Structure formats: structure tokens, C-alpha cells
Tab-separated table of C-alpha atoms in Angstrom:
chain	number	residue	atom	x	y	z
A	250	MET	CA	-6.669	-11.037	-3.108
A	251	MET	CA	-7.884	-7.605	-3.375
A	252	ALA	CA	-6.210	-4.589	-1.967
A	253	GLY	CA	-7.562	-1.247	-0.953
A	254	LEU	CA	-5.477	1.886	-0.940
A	255	THR	CA	-6.538	4.835	1.156
A	256	LEU	CA	-5.721	8.421	0.305
A	257	GLY	CA	-6.470	11.370	2.523
A	258	SER	CA	-5.582	14.885	3.572
A	259	VAL	CA	-1.941	15.011	4.621
A	260	ALA	CA	-1.075	18.594	3.740
A	261	ALA	CA	-2.700	21.953	3.527
A	262	GLY	CA	-4.488	22.744	0.316
A	263	THR	CA	-7.864	22.893	-1.328
A	264	PRO	CA	-9.310	19.433	-1.999
A	265	MET	CA	-9.332	18.614	-5.681
A	266	GLN	CA	-12.539	18.588	-7.627
A	267	GLY	CA	-14.475	15.368	-7.131
A	268	PHE	CA	-12.891	14.488	-3.784
A	269	ALA	CA	-15.682	12.916	-1.699
A	270	PRO	CA	-14.721	11.659	1.804
A	271	SER	CA	-15.796	8.098	2.423
A	272	HIS	CA	-17.877	7.027	5.402
A	273	GLN	CA	-17.710	3.283	4.747
A	274	ASP	CA	-16.209	0.822	7.212
A	275	ASN	CA	-12.808	-0.773	6.771
A	276	MET	CA	-12.564	-3.623	4.291
A	277	ASN	CA	-11.533	-6.081	7.027
A	278	GLY	CA	-13.188	-4.594	10.120
A	279	GLU	CA	-11.496	-2.782	12.979
A	280	TYR	CA	-7.762	-3.300	13.323
A	281	PRO	CA	-6.400	-4.420	16.714
A	282	LEU	CA	-3.656	-2.083	17.914
A	283	SER	CA	-1.533	-2.217	21.043
A	284	LYS	CA	-0.954	0.939	23.021
A	285	THR	CA	2.643	2.087	23.275
A	286	PRO	CA	3.682	2.080	26.965
A	287	GLY	CA	3.416	5.645	28.188
A	288	GLY	CA	1.929	6.768	24.880
A	289	LYS	CA	-1.445	8.126	23.922
A	290	ALA	CA	-4.112	5.880	22.463
A	291	SER	CA	-4.499	8.070	19.405
A	292	HIS	CA	-4.087	5.615	16.556
A	293	ILE	CA	-6.861	5.692	13.999
A	294	LYS	CA	-8.567	2.317	13.641
A	295	ARG	CA	-10.994	3.330	10.892
A	296	PHE	CA	-9.827	5.063	7.746
A	297	ALA	CA	-13.157	6.902	7.651
A	298	ASP	CA	-12.033	8.720	10.834
A	299	TYR	CA	-8.854	10.066	9.237
A	300	PRO	CA	-8.556	13.868	9.736
A	301	GLY	CA	-9.817	15.683	6.672
A	302	GLY	CA	-11.399	12.530	5.304
A	303	VAL	CA	-10.315	9.929	2.783
A	304	GLU	CA	-11.833	8.260	-0.220
A	305	SER	CA	-11.022	4.823	-1.493
A	306	PHE	CA	-11.313	2.586	-4.505
A	307	GLU	CA	-10.592	-1.075	-5.212
A	308	VAL	CA	-8.279	-2.669	-7.720
A	309	TYR	CA	-8.474	-6.350	-8.641
A	310	SER	CA	-5.342	-8.163	-9.708
A	311	PRO	CA	-5.356	-10.943	-12.309
A	312	PRO	CA	-6.238	-14.322	-10.751
A	313	MET	CA	-3.804	-16.983	-9.629
A	314	THR	CA	-4.784	-20.613	-10.185
A	315	THR	CA	-3.625	-23.519	-8.022
A	316	LEU	CA	-4.392	-27.081	-7.015
A	317	TYR	CA	-3.963	-28.447	-3.495
A	318	SER	CA	-0.315	-28.405	-2.323
A	319	GLN	CA	0.846	-26.137	-5.143
A	320	VAL	CA	2.736	-22.893	-4.598
A	321	TRP	CA	1.991	-19.724	-6.525
A	322	TRP	CA	5.014	-17.438	-6.593
A	323	SER	CA	5.041	-15.520	-9.834
A	324	PRO	CA	4.563	-11.821	-10.617
A	325	LEU	CA	1.131	-10.929	-11.995
A	326	PRO	CA	0.779	-8.537	-14.949
A	327	PRO	CA	0.119	-4.872	-14.149
A	328	VAL	CA	-3.519	-3.780	-14.108
A	329	ASP	CA	-4.933	-0.350	-14.828
A	330	LEU	CA	-6.430	1.681	-12.014
A	331	PRO	CA	-10.080	2.730	-12.430
A	332	ALA	CA	-10.417	5.143	-15.333
A	333	ASP	CA	-11.933	7.931	-13.228
A	334	ILE	CA	-9.031	7.781	-10.752
A	335	VAL	CA	-6.468	7.906	-13.561
A	336	ARG	CA	-8.264	10.881	-15.099
A	337	ARG	CA	-8.625	12.829	-11.857
A	338	TYR	CA	-5.000	12.366	-10.825
A	339	ASN	CA	-3.437	12.831	-14.228
A	340	GLY	CA	-0.913	15.632	-13.833
A	341	THR	CA	-1.071	15.773	-10.042
A	342	ALA	CA	0.056	13.782	-7.001
A	343	MET	CA	-1.856	11.190	-5.034
A	344	ALA	CA	-1.030	10.871	-1.328
A	345	LEU	CA	-1.580	7.332	-0.086
A	346	VAL	CA	-2.207	7.157	3.653
A	347	GLY	CA	-3.025	3.451	3.829
A	348	TRP	CA	-4.189	0.310	2.088
A	349	GLU	CA	-6.242	-2.756	2.854
A	350	VAL	CA	-5.925	-6.207	1.370
A	351	ASP	CA	-8.185	-9.193	0.827
A	352	GLN	CA	-8.033	-12.290	-1.364
A	353	VAL	CA	-11.283	-13.200	-3.049
A	354	ARG	CA	-12.849	-15.581	-5.526
A	355	ARG	CA	-16.090	-15.614	-7.462
A	356	THR	CA	-18.458	-18.543	-7.065
A	357	SER	CA	-20.193	-20.211	-9.989
A	358	GLU	CA	-23.145	-17.907	-9.215
A	359	GLY	CA	-20.919	-14.861	-9.613
A	360	VAL	CA	-20.848	-14.073	-5.879
A	361	GLU	CA	-17.614	-12.627	-4.522
A	362	LYS	CA	-16.315	-14.348	-1.374
A	363	SER	CA	-13.177	-13.993	0.674
A	364	VAL	CA	-10.748	-16.905	0.519
A	365	PRO	CA	-9.594	-17.777	4.083
A	366	MET	CA	-5.914	-18.180	4.967
A	367	SER	CA	-6.703	-21.814	5.794
A	368	ALA	CA	-7.463	-22.442	2.107
A	369	SER	CA	-4.911	-20.229	0.355
A	370	TYR	CA	-2.118	-19.182	2.682
A	371	ASN	CA	-0.332	-15.974	1.778
A	372	HIS	CA	3.353	-16.338	2.609
A	373	HIS	CA	4.161	-12.790	1.510
A	374	TRP	CA	3.405	-10.281	-1.210
A	375	ASP	CA	4.686	-7.047	-2.632
A	376	SER	CA	3.340	-4.616	-5.168
A	377	TRP	CA	4.026	-1.408	-7.040
A	378	LEU	CA	1.864	1.650	-7.624
A	379	ILE	CA	3.087	3.000	-10.939
A	380	GLY	CA	2.644	6.532	-12.255
A	381	ALA	CA	2.198	7.729	-15.829
A	382	GLU	CA	5.814	8.886	-16.194
A	383	ALA	CA	7.149	5.456	-15.240
A	384	ARG	CA	6.859	2.374	-17.402
A	385	VAL	CA	6.801	-1.362	-16.753
A	386	ARG	CA	8.864	-3.805	-18.766
A	387	LYS	CA	8.572	-7.593	-18.607
A	388	VAL	CA	11.978	-9.286	-18.398
A	389	SER	CA	13.373	-12.767	-17.922
A	390	LEU	CA	16.513	-13.092	-15.830
A	391	SER	CA	19.006	-15.944	-15.828
A	392	GLY	CA	19.127	-15.960	-12.026
A	393	PRO	CA	20.505	-13.957	-9.107
A	394	ASP	CA	23.810	-13.415	-10.955
A	395	ASP	CA	22.104	-11.742	-13.918
A	396	PRO	CA	23.489	-8.191	-14.406
A	397	ALA	CA	19.991	-6.749	-13.867
A	398	ALA	CA	19.227	-8.835	-10.768
A	399	ALA	CA	20.856	-6.610	-8.151
A	400	ASP	CA	18.775	-3.569	-9.059
A	401	LEU	CA	15.547	-5.564	-9.211
A	402	ALA	CA	16.175	-7.336	-5.890
A	403	GLY	CA	17.009	-4.041	-4.216
A	404	ARG	CA	13.640	-2.640	-5.178
A	405	ARG	CA	11.638	-5.568	-3.812
A	406	SER	CA	10.577	-5.714	-0.189
A	407	GLY	CA	8.145	-8.601	0.172
A	408	CYS	CA	10.463	-11.177	1.738
A	409	GLY	CA	13.973	-9.839	1.856
A	410	ALA	CA	15.646	-9.527	-1.518
A	411	GLU	CA	14.526	-12.981	-2.643
A	412	LEU	CA	12.640	-13.338	-5.926
A	413	PRO	CA	11.233	-16.189	-8.007
A	414	TRP	CA	14.173	-16.003	-10.385
A	415	ASP	CA	12.790	-18.575	-12.818
A	416	GLN	CA	9.682	-16.448	-13.432
A	417	PRO	CA	9.336	-13.395	-15.700
A	418	GLN	CA	9.699	-10.174	-13.721
A	419	TYR	CA	8.171	-6.731	-14.146
A	420	VAL	CA	10.747	-3.952	-13.923
A	421	VAL	CA	9.661	-0.380	-13.229
A	422	GLU	CA	11.723	1.970	-15.378
A	423	GLY	CA	11.857	5.656	-16.122
A	424	PRO	CA	12.654	8.710	-14.009
A	425	GLU	CA	12.486	8.432	-10.224
A	426	TRP	CA	10.922	11.891	-9.976
A	427	SER	CA	8.228	13.485	-12.104
A	428	VAL	CA	8.515	16.902	-13.715
A	429	ARG	CA	6.478	18.183	-10.763
A	430	GLY	CA	9.010	16.799	-8.267
A	431	HIS	CA	6.975	13.827	-7.023
A	432	PRO	CA	7.917	10.112	-7.045
A	433	THR	CA	6.800	8.286	-10.178
A	434	HIS	CA	6.204	4.959	-8.378
A	435	ALA	CA	6.024	3.483	-4.882
A	436	ALA	CA	6.320	0.031	-3.279
A	437	LEU	CA	3.183	-1.006	-1.386
A	438	THR	CA	3.993	-3.709	1.132
A	439	SER	CA	4.701	-4.217	4.783
A	440	GLY	CA	6.356	-7.610	4.491
A	441	ASN	CA	3.609	-9.416	6.399
A	442	GLY	CA	1.909	-12.513	5.036
A	443	GLY	CA	-0.908	-14.509	6.601
A	444	GLU	CA	-1.768	-11.715	9.044
A	445	PHE	CA	-2.234	-9.079	6.344
A	446	ARG	CA	-6.028	-8.829	6.669
A	447	LYS	CA	-5.994	-7.672	10.279
A	448	THR	CA	-2.783	-5.638	10.107
A	449	LEU	CA	-3.337	-1.911	9.747
A	450	HIS	CA	-1.339	-0.646	6.782
A	451	GLY	CA	-1.567	3.045	7.466
A	452	PHE	CA	0.340	6.163	8.374
A	453	ALA	CA	-0.065	8.699	11.116
A	454	PRO	CA	-1.817	11.911	9.999
A	455	GLY	CA	0.657	14.059	8.099
A	456	TYR	CA	2.513	11.152	6.506
A	457	ALA	CA	1.919	9.372	3.222
A	458	LEU	CA	3.286	7.582	0.187
A	459	VAL	CA	3.134	9.880	-2.816
A	460	VAL	CA	2.910	8.965	-6.504
A	461	ASP	CA	2.488	11.359	-9.398
A	462	SER	CA	-0.310	10.533	-11.860
A	463	PRO	CA	-0.925	6.948	-10.634
A	464	ALA	CA	-2.022	4.676	-13.451
A	465	GLN	CA	-1.257	0.996	-12.726
A	466	LEU	CA	-0.774	-1.583	-9.970
A	467	GLN	CA	1.530	-4.627	-10.190
A	468	ILE	CA	1.421	-7.404	-7.581
A	469	THR	CA	3.688	-10.368	-6.809
A	470	PRO	CA	2.047	-12.804	-4.363
A	471	MET	CA	3.405	-15.990	-2.858
A	472	ASN	CA	0.527	-18.289	-1.868
A	473	ILE	CA	0.237	-21.950	-0.878
A	474	ASP	CA	-2.945	-23.891	-1.674
A	475	THR	CA	-4.004	-25.697	1.531
A	476	TRP	CA	-7.697	-26.135	0.688
A	477	ASN	CA	-9.118	-29.544	1.588
A	478	ARG	CA	-11.815	-29.694	-1.103
A	479	GLU	CA	-13.649	-32.581	0.554
A	480	SER	CA	-13.993	-31.178	4.065
A	481	MET	CA	-13.867	-27.368	3.789
A	482	ASP	CA	-16.884	-25.709	2.140
A	483	LEU	CA	-15.849	-22.262	0.899
A	484	SER	CA	-19.323	-21.491	-0.429
A	485	GLY	CA	-20.795	-21.204	3.085
A	486	PRO	CA	-19.793	-19.029	6.040
A	487	VAL	CA	-16.097	-18.116	5.955
A	488	PRO	CA	-13.874	-19.394	7.380
A	489	PRO	CA	-15.086	-22.987	7.568
A	490	PRO	CA	-13.576	-25.274	10.237
A	491	PHE	CA	-10.044	-26.189	9.201
A	492	VAL	CA	-9.378	-29.771	8.139
A	493	ALA	CA	-5.891	-30.671	7.006
A	494	GLY	CA	-5.396	-32.309	3.643
A	495	PRO	CA	-2.634	-34.816	2.818
A	496	LEU	CA	0.760	-33.825	4.221
A	497	PRO	CA	4.303	-34.919	3.353
A	498	ARG	CA	6.376	-36.973	5.744
A	499	ALA	CA	8.554	-33.984	6.662
A	500	SER	CA	5.601	-31.905	7.867
A	501	LEU	CA	6.068	-30.664	11.421
A	502	ALA	CA	2.379	-29.903	12.032
A	503	PRO	CA	1.129	-31.983	14.988
A	504	LYS	CA	-1.993	-34.077	14.671
A	505	GLY	CA	-5.092	-31.923	15.010
A	506	ALA	CA	-3.213	-28.667	14.342
A	507	GLN	CA	-5.334	-25.745	13.226
A	508	HIS	CA	-2.931	-24.986	10.409
A	509	SER	CA	-1.576	-26.930	7.461
A	510	GLY	CA	1.924	-28.381	7.607
A	511	LEU	CA	2.375	-27.185	4.029
A	512	LEU	CA	2.843	-23.634	5.343
A	513	GLU	CA	6.344	-24.512	6.520
A	514	CYS	CA	7.446	-25.481	2.979
A	515	PRO	CA	8.924	-28.816	4.125
A	516	MET	CA	11.631	-30.687	2.226
A	517	THR	CA	9.645	-33.319	0.356
A	518	THR	CA	10.845	-36.314	-1.627
A	519	ARG	CA	10.158	-34.362	-4.827
A	520	LEU	CA	13.240	-32.344	-3.877
A	521	THR	CA	16.925	-33.152	-3.804
A	522	LYS	CA	19.889	-31.054	-2.788
A	523	VAL	CA	22.685	-30.364	-5.224
A	524	VAL	CA	25.753	-29.597	-3.087
A	525	ASP	CA	28.393	-28.275	-5.458
A	526	SER	CA	30.976	-27.110	-2.926
A	527	ALA	CA	32.327	-30.534	-1.944
A	528	THR	CA	34.191	-33.477	-3.422
A	529	TYR	CA	33.963	-36.951	-1.928
A	530	ALA	CA	36.002	-40.118	-1.493
A	531	ALA	CA	35.088	-43.721	-0.647
A	532	VAL	CA	37.106	-44.807	2.403
A	533	ASP	CA	37.502	-48.490	3.369
A	534	ASN	CA	39.367	-48.055	6.679
A	535	GLY	CA	39.281	-45.736	9.666
A	536	THR	CA	36.563	-43.078	9.892
A	537	CYS	CA	35.656	-39.804	8.189
A	538	VAL	CA	37.329	-36.718	9.625
A	539	GLU	CA	33.889	-35.129	9.329
A	540	PRO	CA	30.975	-37.363	8.319
A	541	ILE	CA	28.121	-36.457	6.019
A	542	TYR	CA	25.255	-35.242	8.171
A	543	THR	CA	22.147	-35.635	5.983
A	544	SER	CA	20.677	-38.280	3.699
A	545	TYR	CA	20.268	-35.661	0.962
A	546	GLU	CA	24.006	-35.077	0.730
A	547	CYS	CA	24.724	-38.798	1.199
A	548	PHE	CA	22.697	-39.896	-1.799
A	549	GLN	CA	24.035	-37.140	-4.034
A	550	ALA	CA	27.630	-37.905	-2.984
A	551	ALA	CA	27.080	-41.606	-3.768
A	552	GLU	CA	25.765	-40.731	-7.217
A	553	ASP	CA	28.787	-38.488	-7.829
A	554	LEU	CA	31.246	-41.208	-6.780
A	555	LEU	CA	29.618	-44.015	-8.765
A	556	ARG	CA	28.675	-41.730	-11.681
A	557	THR	CA	25.171	-43.162	-11.738
A	558	SER	CA	21.785	-42.570	-10.170
A	559	ASP	CA	20.922	-46.270	-10.467
A	560	LEU	CA	21.527	-47.270	-6.865
A	561	ALA	CA	19.397	-48.228	-3.893
A	562	LYS	CA	19.023	-45.380	-1.395
A	563	GLU	CA	18.101	-46.122	2.196
A	564	GLU	CA	18.280	-44.500	5.587
A	565	GLY	CA	17.761	-46.068	8.971
A	566	THR	CA	19.349	-47.012	12.284
A	567	ALA	CA	22.112	-49.612	12.003
A	568	PRO	CA	24.499	-49.800	14.988
A	569	ASP	CA	26.702	-52.272	13.077
A	570	ARG	CA	27.428	-49.885	10.222
A	571	PRO	CA	29.714	-46.842	10.112
A	572	PRO	CA	28.159	-43.493	11.046
A	573	GLY	CA	26.911	-41.197	8.314
A	574	CYS	CA	27.025	-42.302	4.701
A	575	SER	CA	28.295	-45.633	3.389
A	576	LEU	CA	28.316	-47.676	0.178
A	577	SER	CA	27.935	-51.438	-0.225
A	578	HIS	CA	26.899	-53.980	-2.817
A	579	ALA	CA	23.120	-54.250	-3.000
A	580	ASP	CA	23.006	-58.030	-3.589
A	581	ARG	CA	19.545	-57.774	-5.086
A	582	PRO	CA	19.070	-59.840	-8.263
A	583	GLY	CA	17.736	-57.658	-11.029
A	584	GLY	CA	18.100	-54.497	-8.947
A	585	PRO	CA	20.739	-51.788	-8.598
A	586	ALA	CA	24.269	-53.044	-8.043
A	587	HIS	CA	25.060	-50.613	-5.228
A	588	ARG	CA	23.386	-49.446	-2.048
A	589	ALA	CA	23.833	-46.050	-0.408
A	590	PHE	CA	22.898	-46.105	3.257
A	591	PHE	CA	22.585	-43.141	5.601
A	592	ASN	CA	22.953	-44.239	9.206
A	593	LEU	CA	20.836	-42.414	11.784
A	594	ALA	CA	22.511	-44.256	14.673
A	595	PRO	CA	24.786	-42.226	17.000
A	596	PRO	CA	28.455	-42.368	15.978
A	597	SER	CA	30.410	-45.255	17.488
A	598	ALA	CA	34.205	-45.416	17.570
A	599	ALA	CA	33.973	-49.208	17.351
A	600	VAL	CA	32.321	-49.203	13.914
A	601	ARG	CA	34.845	-48.260	11.272
A	602	CYS	CA	34.826	-48.046	7.515
A	603	SER	CA	35.495	-51.335	5.717
A	604	ALA	CA	35.568	-52.897	2.278
A	605	ALA	CA	32.051	-54.212	2.894
A	606	ALA	CA	30.731	-50.808	3.989
A	607	ARG	CA	32.871	-48.062	2.502
A	608	CYS	CA	32.391	-44.667	4.104
A	609	VAL	CA	31.578	-41.742	1.845
A	610	CYS	CA	33.583	-38.826	3.238
A	611	PRO	CA	34.075	-35.217	2.155
A	612	GLU	CA	37.669	-34.907	0.940
A	613	ARG	CA	37.893	-31.356	2.211
A	614	ALA	CA	35.384	-30.623	4.925
A	615	THR	CA	33.379	-27.464	4.186
A	616	PRO	CA	32.761	-25.406	7.335
A	617	PHE	CA	29.179	-25.159	8.483
A	618	GLY	CA	27.359	-22.366	6.682
A	619	GLU	CA	29.739	-22.251	3.722
A	620	ALA	CA	28.416	-25.141	1.627
A	621	THR	CA	27.083	-24.034	-1.749
A	622	GLY	CA	24.404	-25.577	-3.909
A	623	ALA	CA	20.664	-25.489	-4.535
A	624	VAL	CA	17.390	-27.326	-3.956
A	625	LEU	CA	16.177	-29.094	-7.117
A	626	TYR	CA	12.561	-30.075	-7.911
A	627	HIS	CA	11.887	-33.403	-9.653
A	628	GLN	CA	8.643	-33.416	-11.619
A	629	THR	CA	6.666	-36.643	-11.261
A	630	SER	CA	4.584	-38.388	-13.912
A	631	GLN	CA	1.390	-37.051	-12.332
A	632	PRO	CA	-0.466	-34.950	-14.946
A	633	ALA	CA	-1.228	-32.271	-12.369
A	634	ASP	CA	2.453	-31.884	-11.420
A	635	ILE	CA	3.853	-28.988	-13.434
A	636	GLY	CA	6.626	-27.916	-11.040
A	637	ARG	CA	10.167	-27.677	-12.332
A	638	GLY	CA	13.545	-26.055	-11.841
A	639	LYS	CA	15.614	-25.225	-8.797
A	640	ALA	CA	15.536	-22.624	-6.079
A	641	ALA	CA	17.970	-19.759	-5.634
A	642	PRO	CA	21.447	-20.904	-4.617
A	643	PHE	CA	23.028	-21.198	-1.204
A	644	ARG	CA	25.967	-18.912	-1.970
A	645	ALA	CA	26.906	-15.285	-2.438
A	646	SER	CA	25.793	-13.442	-5.553
A	647	SER	CA	26.003	-9.907	-6.843
A	648	SER	CA	22.282	-9.326	-6.297
A	649	GLY	CA	22.031	-10.567	-2.723
A	650	GLY	CA	19.640	-13.254	-4.027
A	651	TYR	CA	21.190	-16.146	-2.142
A	652	LYS	CA	20.887	-18.121	1.056
A	653	ARG	CA	23.644	-17.496	3.562
A	654	CYS	CA	23.585	-16.608	7.252
A	655	ARG	CA	25.579	-13.633	8.420
A	656	PRO	CA	28.158	-14.077	11.206
A	657	TRP	CA	27.922	-12.492	14.628
A	658	PRO	CA	27.095	-9.726	15.506
A	659	ALA	CA	24.728	-9.492	12.523
A	660	SER	CA	23.193	-12.863	13.472
A	661	ASP	CA	23.680	-15.732	15.933
A	662	LEU	CA	22.274	-18.382	13.578
A	663	LEU	CA	25.714	-19.667	12.616
A	664	ALA	CA	26.798	-19.957	16.235
A	665	HIS	CA	23.720	-22.071	16.978
A	666	ARG	CA	24.217	-24.122	13.794
A	667	ASN	CA	20.724	-23.317	12.629
A	668	PRO	CA	19.815	-25.767	9.805
A	669	THR	CA	18.639	-22.926	7.591
A	670	CYS	CA	22.263	-21.716	7.248
A	671	ASP	CA	23.631	-24.738	5.387
A	672	ILE	CA	22.149	-26.561	2.411
A	673	ARG	CA	23.421	-29.879	3.778
A	674	HIS	CA	21.287	-29.417	6.908
A	675	TYR	CA	18.410	-27.459	5.381
A	676	LYS	CA	15.028	-28.929	6.370
A	677	GLY	CA	12.589	-26.631	4.615
A	678	GLY	CA	11.452	-23.062	4.129
A	679	GLN	CA	11.190	-20.593	1.298
A	680	TYR	CA	13.923	-22.324	-0.720
A	681	ALA	CA	11.726	-25.434	-0.852
A	682	CYS	CA	8.748	-23.425	-2.143
A	683	SER	CA	9.067	-22.239	-5.750
A	684	HIS	CA	6.350	-21.497	-8.290
A	685	MET	CA	4.032	-24.462	-8.983
A	686	TRP	CA	6.055	-26.855	-6.837
A	687	SER	CA	3.851	-29.385	-5.078
A	688	LEU	CA	4.594	-29.702	-1.375
A	689	LEU	CA	3.601	-33.379	-1.232
A	690	ASP	CA	6.014	-36.316	-1.444
A	691	ALA	CA	6.672	-37.877	-4.832
A	692	ASP	CA	4.550	-40.945	-4.050
A	693	GLN	CA	1.567	-38.810	-3.007
A	694	PRO	CA	-0.757	-37.840	-5.869
A	695	ILE	CA	-1.958	-34.245	-5.968
A	696	PRO	CA	-5.554	-34.699	-4.760
A	697	TRP	CA	-8.717	-33.227	-6.245
A	698	ALA	CA	-6.904	-32.632	-9.510
A	699	GLY	CA	-10.104	-33.343	-11.416
A	700	GLN	CA	-11.998	-30.611	-9.595
A	701	PRO	CA	-11.878	-26.942	-10.593
A	702	PRO	CA	-8.701	-25.271	-9.306
A	703	LEU	CA	-8.736	-22.401	-6.876
A	704	HIS	CA	-8.912	-19.086	-8.732
A	705	ALA	CA	-8.113	-16.240	-6.367
A	706	ALA	CA	-7.562	-12.593	-7.195
A	707	PRO	CA	-4.560	-11.987	-4.970
A	708	GLU	CA	-5.129	-8.391	-4.001
A	709	SER	CA	-7.671	-5.635	-4.159
A	710	LEU	CA	-6.392	-2.329	-2.864
A	711	SER	CA	-8.479	0.459	-1.344
A	712	MET	CA	-6.882	3.834	-1.936
A	713	ALA	CA	-7.843	7.266	-0.701
A	714	PRO	CA	-7.121	10.124	-3.120
A	715	GLN	CA	-5.395	13.276	-1.873
A	716	PRO	CA	-5.220	16.799	-3.250
A	717	ASP	CA	-1.938	17.996	-4.711
A	718	LEU	CA	0.719	18.586	-2.056
A	719	GLN	CA	1.265	22.207	-0.976
A	720	PRO	CA	3.845	22.723	0.338
A	721	PRO	CA	5.911	19.683	-0.736
A	722	LEU	CA	6.788	17.253	2.074
A	723	SER	CA	10.360	16.182	2.642
A	724	ARG	CA	11.437	12.651	1.946
A	725	GLY	CA	11.583	10.574	5.117
A	726	GLU	CA	14.092	7.890	4.082
A	727	PRO	CA	17.338	7.998	2.082
A	728	PRO	CA	16.869	7.490	-1.693
A	729	GLY	CA	17.237	3.877	-2.737
A	730	THR	CA	16.202	2.321	0.570
A	731	LEU	CA	13.281	-0.073	0.461
A	732	SER	CA	11.141	1.885	2.889
A	733	GLY	CA	12.049	5.198	1.292
A	734	GLU	CA	11.302	4.236	-2.286
A	735	GLY	CA	8.645	6.708	-3.364
A	736	SER	CA	7.898	7.875	0.178
A	737	ARG	CA	7.368	11.232	1.793
A	738	LYS	CA	7.974	11.453	5.530
A	739	LEU	CA	7.239	7.748	5.699
A	740	LEU	CA	6.713	6.212	9.126
A	741	GLY	CA	5.528	2.807	8.010
A	742	SER	CA	2.603	0.631	8.946
A	743	PHE	CA	1.509	0.504	12.532
């Protein structure tokens, strides 16, 4: 991508030397805006029309490299702003009134072209504009319970407080305020993903993000490679007609959909669930007080009981077997000795646990929404498969980096038993989408692995420089809040 930051006149004062208002069009064309009922249609749709003028420059991030079905979710190293911008704003404040974003690649002929969302879908992104008095340190955290995790998660705003914990992080350190009384860094994000190109990231005249002596930009994108290399020509007019590539069995995209089912981060067979909040028993009479509800938990519970992963695992509809999860002898010469079966048939009071089909039951039923555990990725033998590790846990942690639904009145998800609230019922989403995980099933090879991967520069920002602030503007949000970090009278994107 590339991102454009726009700076302009937001306060009285004499424009600094070298300030030249731009007359160029927006990076992504005119932005569609809805009129507020009863309001005035006064929103600015072109940064060039900003009162007092703006100027802009572009910053290219390091590239991210993916194959089809792979996820990129790892912070990119900081990059220096253009030398002339750093020089001109050294020792003074830059007022950022907006930014624009694109994701681009360079063809073999050296031509720069936009990469459409249908080829590299941006789930979300966040970034930092870092001033000279701040510093960036690369750290590795042990997970969301790491002592430094809470502070880092609180500063991020791309997709809640969630982070790719298994990836090195870039921590902005140093004083919050410069010796001149301006913020030393600011978060640049509006939380949006695939719609970022046509979303206006800008402030009403008189409002801005302010950073003293800006020097660097650091970006953390989360992208999913959905590019069908055989049927979508990115070298011609963009975007080409969308053609879906291979999809996993759990994809919910209907046939002929104009989007890839990979965008939903489905639970594939490369993933298993590790539920660590429950203990299980094999019951040979009666029924379970509360049955196991998913095949993921069934197969893990069977492995825990038998203390082996060498067992046949099946799911299907069998009206003559107990509901939920059961164990039996496999009776397959040369194969596993035991068979774990997850029954999709509706529960029947007539079918009870037996010695031939022992029910696997939770010993102490865990209430919905309180099960703890994590989603684990299993790397295949495919050379192109380099995914590993597990996602953030379904449980509370000191950093807030966890998956748990809040009770009413904060949310009604628990009341509706939304599958996203409980790892046992979880069917896909961000917790099934970690860095370099392939979103295909284990028996599906990653296609086009022999072709060049997609190299995309995740963001290029267009900024508009601003003269030093006189008089100083008051801070618009409480210190420490995500929207107020490094802001002055911040309204937000509109």
C-alpha cells in the first residue's frame, strides 16, 4: 500500500518557508460523503480545496510478500520520511489534516500499479507517525500476558487491542510531549479495512493531528492474498473481473460471489482448537448432562482421554449413535485402534451411551462464553506452507489481548449464543488468521507456489505540511485514549 498524509492550515500564523499549496487531485479520486440530516453539505471532498491550502508527499512502506491464501499480519520496519520534509519540519510541528492510502506493486517493467482489494484484501491496518524526540524499539513479546503487552495493546487501534503476538513489535518510546509542547508521535488509522481507498480520512478545517519534528512512519497491515493468478491479470486495467481461487470447505462464500471466501478467515482443517478449560470422561450408560457441541472439541477430548492422537476421526449423521461425541473400537486392520465420532444428528432420548459407543462428556460443564483455549495451526509438508503457532487465547489477560464477549448491557452476543464468543463453537474470524497461515484446508496445496509471489507496498501516505501552531490548540481527547493519542482537537475521519 501507499499512504498519503495531508497537512494544511489549521491555525493562524505565517506559512513556513517552502510551503507550496498543492493543486493535484486526490490519490483515490473524489470521496463519497453522505449529508447529515438537517446539516450543511460543507464537507471538503478534495484536499486541494482545503482552506489555506495543503501540500502532500508520499511515503512507501517496505513490501509484504505472500502466496495465494496466505495472511500477512506482521509489523513492517519504520521508514524515513522524505529528507526535505524531515529537514523543513525539524524543530517545529506538523499539523496533519488528512491522509490517503493505496496498496501498490511494481511490474517487471518497473511500472507502479494499484493492487485491487480482490487480489490482496486489507483486513485492517494501523500506523505511527514518529517524531525526532521519540524512538522506536523492536521487541518480541511472549504473548498477551507479557508485562509489556498491556501498554502496547492500548496504543494500537487497527482492530481493537488485538495484535499478532507471535511477531516482533515496534514500540514507540520516549516523552509524550516535545520540549515545544507538541506530541512526539501520533497513531494514523481509522480502523477501516477493505474500504480504505474510498474512505475520506480527514478533519474539518481547524482540526488536525500534530507531531513535532516528524521523521519516520511505521505500518502494521493485515492482508489476505486472494489473487487467482490464472484468471486475474493485474498487469492490465485494474481491477480485473474477480474470479475466485480455491476455497476451503468452511468457506461461506456462495457460488459466483464477487468476493473471496478467504476474507472471512474460515476455520480450515489446518487448524485445531485447544480447549484447556475442560476435563472429560468416557461414559458407557445414560447421556451427557451437556454434550460436546463441535467436532473440534470432540476430537481433542478423545485425544486427551486416550492419550494419543492415533485415532480415526469422523463426523456425520448417525441416528443410531449417541448425540455429540462418542468413542468406539475402529475395527480396521492395520489402522488406528479407536474411532472418535461426532454425531450431527439431532439428539434423541432413545439413543444412550453404551459400552460399544461410549459418550465423551465434559465432567464439569463450562458455561457458554467461558471456555478457554486457543486456535492452533498445523503446518503441512507443502514447501510453500510456512505458517506456524497459535492465535491469541480465548480468555482474560492483563493486556486485553484475548477473545471474550462482554455480558449485557455491553453486548448481546452472549445472550444470542454467538459462535464467536466461545472457542468450542468458533467458526472463523480474526483468530483463524495469523501471520503466514494458509486459509486452505490441509489437503489443498497452495496454488501457484512456483510463480512469483505478490509483493505489495502496504501503504503510501500523502501528508500536507502545516506551519507551526500559533496559538497552541487544546487537546480534544483525554490523554491515553486511542483517538486522543497525539491529537489536537481531534474529530476523526468523516
